[in-house]
Amino acid sequence: MDPIRTHLRPYRWQFLAAVLCVAAESVCDLLGPTLMAHIINQGIEVGSLPEVYHWGKLMLLVVACGALFAIGRNSIAGIVSQGFGADLRHTLFSKILHLSMASSDHLESGSLITRMGNDVTQLTHAVNGTMRIFIKAPVTCIGSIVLATMLSPRLSIAIYGVLIIVFLILFLTMKLSYPLFRTLQKAMDTLNTRIEEFLLGVSLVKALGTEKYEERKFAEDNDRLMKQSIRSQMLVTLATPLITFTVSLGTAGVLLIGNKLFTLSSIDIGNVSAFTVYMAQILSSILMLTNIFNILIRTKASKERISEVLEAKEEKQDGEEWQTLPGTISFSDVTFSYPEGSGVPALSHVSFSLEEGGSLAIIGPTGSGKSTIAWLLLHLYPVDSGEITIGGESLESLSNDTLRHAVTLVPQQASLFSGTIRENLLWGNRDASEEEMKEALRVASADFVTDLDEPATLSGGQKQRIAIARALLRKAPILVLDDATSALDAVTEAKVRKALFLLNPKPTLVMITQRCSTAMSADHIMVLENGKVEGIGSNKELLEKSEVYHAIFESQLGGIIHG
Ligand code: ADP
Ligand code: MG
């Protein structure tokens, strides 16, 4: 899909009007020198003032029309290109919203920001440029050549010589600078990713005191960007004076030959003057062309990068229809590796099942694949082998909407949006009533909320409780808590857990946790290690048969029980 063409379609009439303006303007520009030749040859040369007035008025009229057309095309170009840019950004944003997880892992967020910012701006410039000069440059160039040839075929040989050299220069710069502009974009991406990472972890950087290190890394990337920019600009900057020089030589040649022809009286002096003006117009249109090439080179890279986003794989889209499923879960022999991962499976041969209204705790060291189970349950990634079912239906066969209504996840990092607590809660369920919100806050032990319309600037533990309340409002038959109470003190955590078990209707609960005390409260406990199930059973069973569980238990509760 060509993002430029599709997004310009709504503006085709304005675009056409701008092109017509440019064409008319070019014609006015082209007529100028010929009219001047008339003034000189038929007026000044012969000493006839009326002729000078006659042609002079005509020339003035043509120039004025040209200026009006120029104002017209510039205004239209501004309106159309900004509208085009806004539309394109909108398309990109809604595309990014629907990207599959694999695609968003692949297109890092840093590069998505560059694409939405820098690359769109680049295309906007290109569109603006097209409407203002793309047509004008070739029309003026070819028109000047034709009219100059008509004035004097012999003099125009100089023009052809100049043109050959100029196009050679243009071709070479295009060829050499395109790869440079690509690496330039890459360097810009790296820098953006770095800035974004820093902003996300700013408190961590401060806490660890690694500002110096960050600064050095930034300086390196920044330096690389600067060098790349200079290198890619250098070629283009070199091209312009070279071209100007060539054309000036050509003009000098014209004057020399013109002088000879004039002394042989085989050319009018007016024609020589007009000829040099056409030469100047050819120069300016060629410079415009180099500008166009410059824009095209940059646009090509930007266009490819935007197309890459637009063509990335989306998650399955389906209608508003969804069905209610019973809250049973089963994993049978599930193996999965992240598409952008190391290739080592994050989960291998995982099997378990959970009855409706039951509870399962998943415990294990970091990196053992606990969160991965949550992502897979939401079908954010397809499994490599094995099958996951919810309510007896394979995830492959379920629509996204059905799945989102069946499973609610409270992720490991509770994130709230800027806005009030009410807005954040409503984000979980737009139809939630005031009563339901208060009830959800009560279950989540969020008693610190006195006013729903307070801004949601909260501590980590408070955020987690709001996130749980928000999830409860969705009233899904399956609730997955990924370490969602990690920032709560033991007393509050126990309170939240008890309230969750008392919910009516009772959701099927999957609790991912690091704490044995939490795990013990569930009907079943599954122990994960390196993506494999190390043990599954009750607290008592696992203490006997699972080494990993025994070790976690000893480290957390051993002292209390034996001591
Ligand atoms: P846990 O939640 O138990 O700490 P995870 O399920 O988050 O563990 O991670 C399991 C493994 O998968 C880890 O080795 C981790 O590096 C890898 N992993 C997690 N998320 C991604 C991802 N988006 N892309 C690639 N690898 C990932
Ligand atoms: Mg995790």
PDB file of N, CA and C in Angstrom, residues 2 6 26 65 85 107 137 144 148 153 184 211 241 266 275 304 386 392 405 412 450 547 554 563:
ATOM      1  N   ASP A   2       0.547   2.174  -0.866  1.00  0.00           N
ATOM      2  CA  ASP A   2       1.318   3.417  -0.912  1.00  0.00           C
ATOM      3  C   ASP A   2       0.662   4.444   0.014  1.00  0.00           C
ATOM      4  N   THR A   6      -2.799   6.761  -0.934  1.00  0.00           N
ATOM      5  CA  THR A   6      -4.080   6.523  -0.263  1.00  0.00           C
ATOM      6  C   THR A   6      -4.507   7.717   0.581  1.00  0.00           C
ATOM      7  N   SER A  26       3.877  28.465 -14.183  1.00  0.00           N
ATOM      8  CA  SER A  26       5.055  28.155 -14.983  1.00  0.00           C
ATOM      9  C   SER A  26       4.952  28.802 -16.362  1.00  0.00           C
ATOM     10  N   CYS A  65      -0.139  37.891 -12.954  1.00  0.00           N
ATOM     11  CA  CYS A  65      -0.883  36.629 -12.948  1.00  0.00           C
ATOM     12  C   CYS A  65      -0.046  35.530 -12.309  1.00  0.00           C
ATOM     13  N   GLY A  85      -0.976  15.084   6.572  1.00  0.00           N
ATOM     14  CA  GLY A  85      -0.154  14.649   7.705  1.00  0.00           C
ATOM     15  C   GLY A  85      -1.020  14.190   8.874  1.00  0.00           C
ATOM     16  N   LEU A 107       8.493  -3.919  16.021  1.00  0.00           N
ATOM     17  CA  LEU A 107       8.657  -2.480  15.803  1.00  0.00           C
ATOM     18  C   LEU A 107       8.791  -1.850  17.175  1.00  0.00           C
ATOM     19  N   ALA A 137       9.097  22.633 -11.612  1.00  0.00           N
ATOM     20  CA  ALA A 137      10.485  22.445 -12.023  1.00  0.00           C
ATOM     21  C   ALA A 137      10.602  21.809 -13.402  1.00  0.00           C
ATOM     22  N   SER A 144      11.680  26.126 -20.865  1.00  0.00           N
ATOM     23  CA  SER A 144      12.793  27.038 -21.138  1.00  0.00           C
ATOM     24  C   SER A 144      13.675  26.494 -22.245  1.00  0.00           C
ATOM     25  N   ALA A 148      14.058  28.455 -25.610  1.00  0.00           N
ATOM     26  CA  ALA A 148      15.408  28.923 -25.915  1.00  0.00           C
ATOM     27  C   ALA A 148      15.870  28.375 -27.259  1.00  0.00           C
ATOM     28  N   PRO A 153      18.644  28.088 -32.223  1.00  0.00           N
ATOM     29  CA  PRO A 153      19.073  26.682 -32.154  1.00  0.00           C
ATOM     30  C   PRO A 153      20.583  26.563 -31.922  1.00  0.00           C
ATOM     31  N   LEU A 184      21.089   7.245   8.615  1.00  0.00           N
ATOM     32  CA  LEU A 184      20.748   8.408   9.432  1.00  0.00           C
ATOM     33  C   LEU A 184      19.471   8.134  10.236  1.00  0.00           C
ATOM     34  N   GLU A 211      23.820   8.273  36.260  1.00  0.00           N
ATOM     35  CA  GLU A 211      23.652   9.385  35.316  1.00  0.00           C
ATOM     36  C   GLU A 211      24.850   9.526  34.380  1.00  0.00           C
ATOM     37  N   PRO A 241      26.436  23.758  -5.342  1.00  0.00           N
ATOM     38  CA  PRO A 241      27.398  24.692  -5.942  1.00  0.00           C
ATOM     39  C   PRO A 241      27.991  24.163  -7.243  1.00  0.00           C
ATOM     40  N   SER A 266      23.907  37.655 -37.063  1.00  0.00           N
ATOM     41  CA  SER A 266      22.944  36.595 -37.357  1.00  0.00           C
ATOM     42  C   SER A 266      22.040  36.343 -36.151  1.00  0.00           C
ATOM     43  N   PHE A 275      17.797  34.784 -23.963  1.00  0.00           N
ATOM     44  CA  PHE A 275      18.439  33.483 -23.840  1.00  0.00           C
ATOM     45  C   PHE A 275      19.096  33.309 -22.476  1.00  0.00           C
ATOM     46  N   GLU A 304       9.016   3.935   3.248  1.00  0.00           N
ATOM     47  CA  GLU A 304       9.180   2.510   3.507  1.00  0.00           C
ATOM     48  C   GLU A 304       8.919   2.195   4.977  1.00  0.00           C
ATOM     49  N   GLY A 386       0.736 -27.650  21.152  1.00  0.00           N
ATOM     50  CA  GLY A 386      -0.163 -27.852  22.280  1.00  0.00           C
ATOM     51  C   GLY A 386      -1.419 -27.012  22.099  1.00  0.00           C
ATOM     52  N   GLY A 392     -13.749 -24.812  27.516  1.00  0.00           N
ATOM     53  CA  GLY A 392     -13.776 -25.955  26.608  1.00  0.00           C
ATOM     54  C   GLY A 392     -13.529 -25.587  25.154  1.00  0.00           C
ATOM     55  N   HIS A 405     -13.875 -10.748  27.097  1.00  0.00           N
ATOM     56  CA  HIS A 405     -14.951 -10.780  28.087  1.00  0.00           C
ATOM     57  C   HIS A 405     -14.784 -11.945  29.055  1.00  0.00           C
ATOM     58  N   GLN A 412       1.611  -7.302  35.810  1.00  0.00           N
ATOM     59  CA  GLN A 412       2.627  -7.154  36.840  1.00  0.00           C
ATOM     60  C   GLN A 412       2.872  -5.682  37.169  1.00  0.00           C
ATOM     61  N   THR A 450     -11.248   8.529  48.986  1.00  0.00           N
ATOM     62  CA  THR A 450     -12.408   9.151  49.621  1.00  0.00           C
ATOM     63  C   THR A 450     -13.284   9.802  48.562  1.00  0.00           C
ATOM     64  N   GLU A 547      11.275 -29.668  45.049  1.00  0.00           N
ATOM     65  CA  GLU A 547      12.479 -29.056  45.642  1.00  0.00           C
ATOM     66  C   GLU A 547      12.395 -27.535  45.601  1.00  0.00           C
ATOM     67  N   GLU A 554      10.975 -22.536  52.573  1.00  0.00           N
ATOM     68  CA  GLU A 554      11.957 -22.426  53.655  1.00  0.00           C
ATOM     69  C   GLU A 554      12.436 -20.982  53.799  1.00  0.00           C
ATOM     70  N   GLY A 563      10.941 -21.836  63.861  1.00  0.00           N
ATOM     71  CA  GLY A 563      11.478 -21.012  64.932  1.00  0.00           C
ATOM     72  C   GLY A 563      10.470 -20.861  66.055  1.00  0.00           C
TER      73      GLY A 563
END
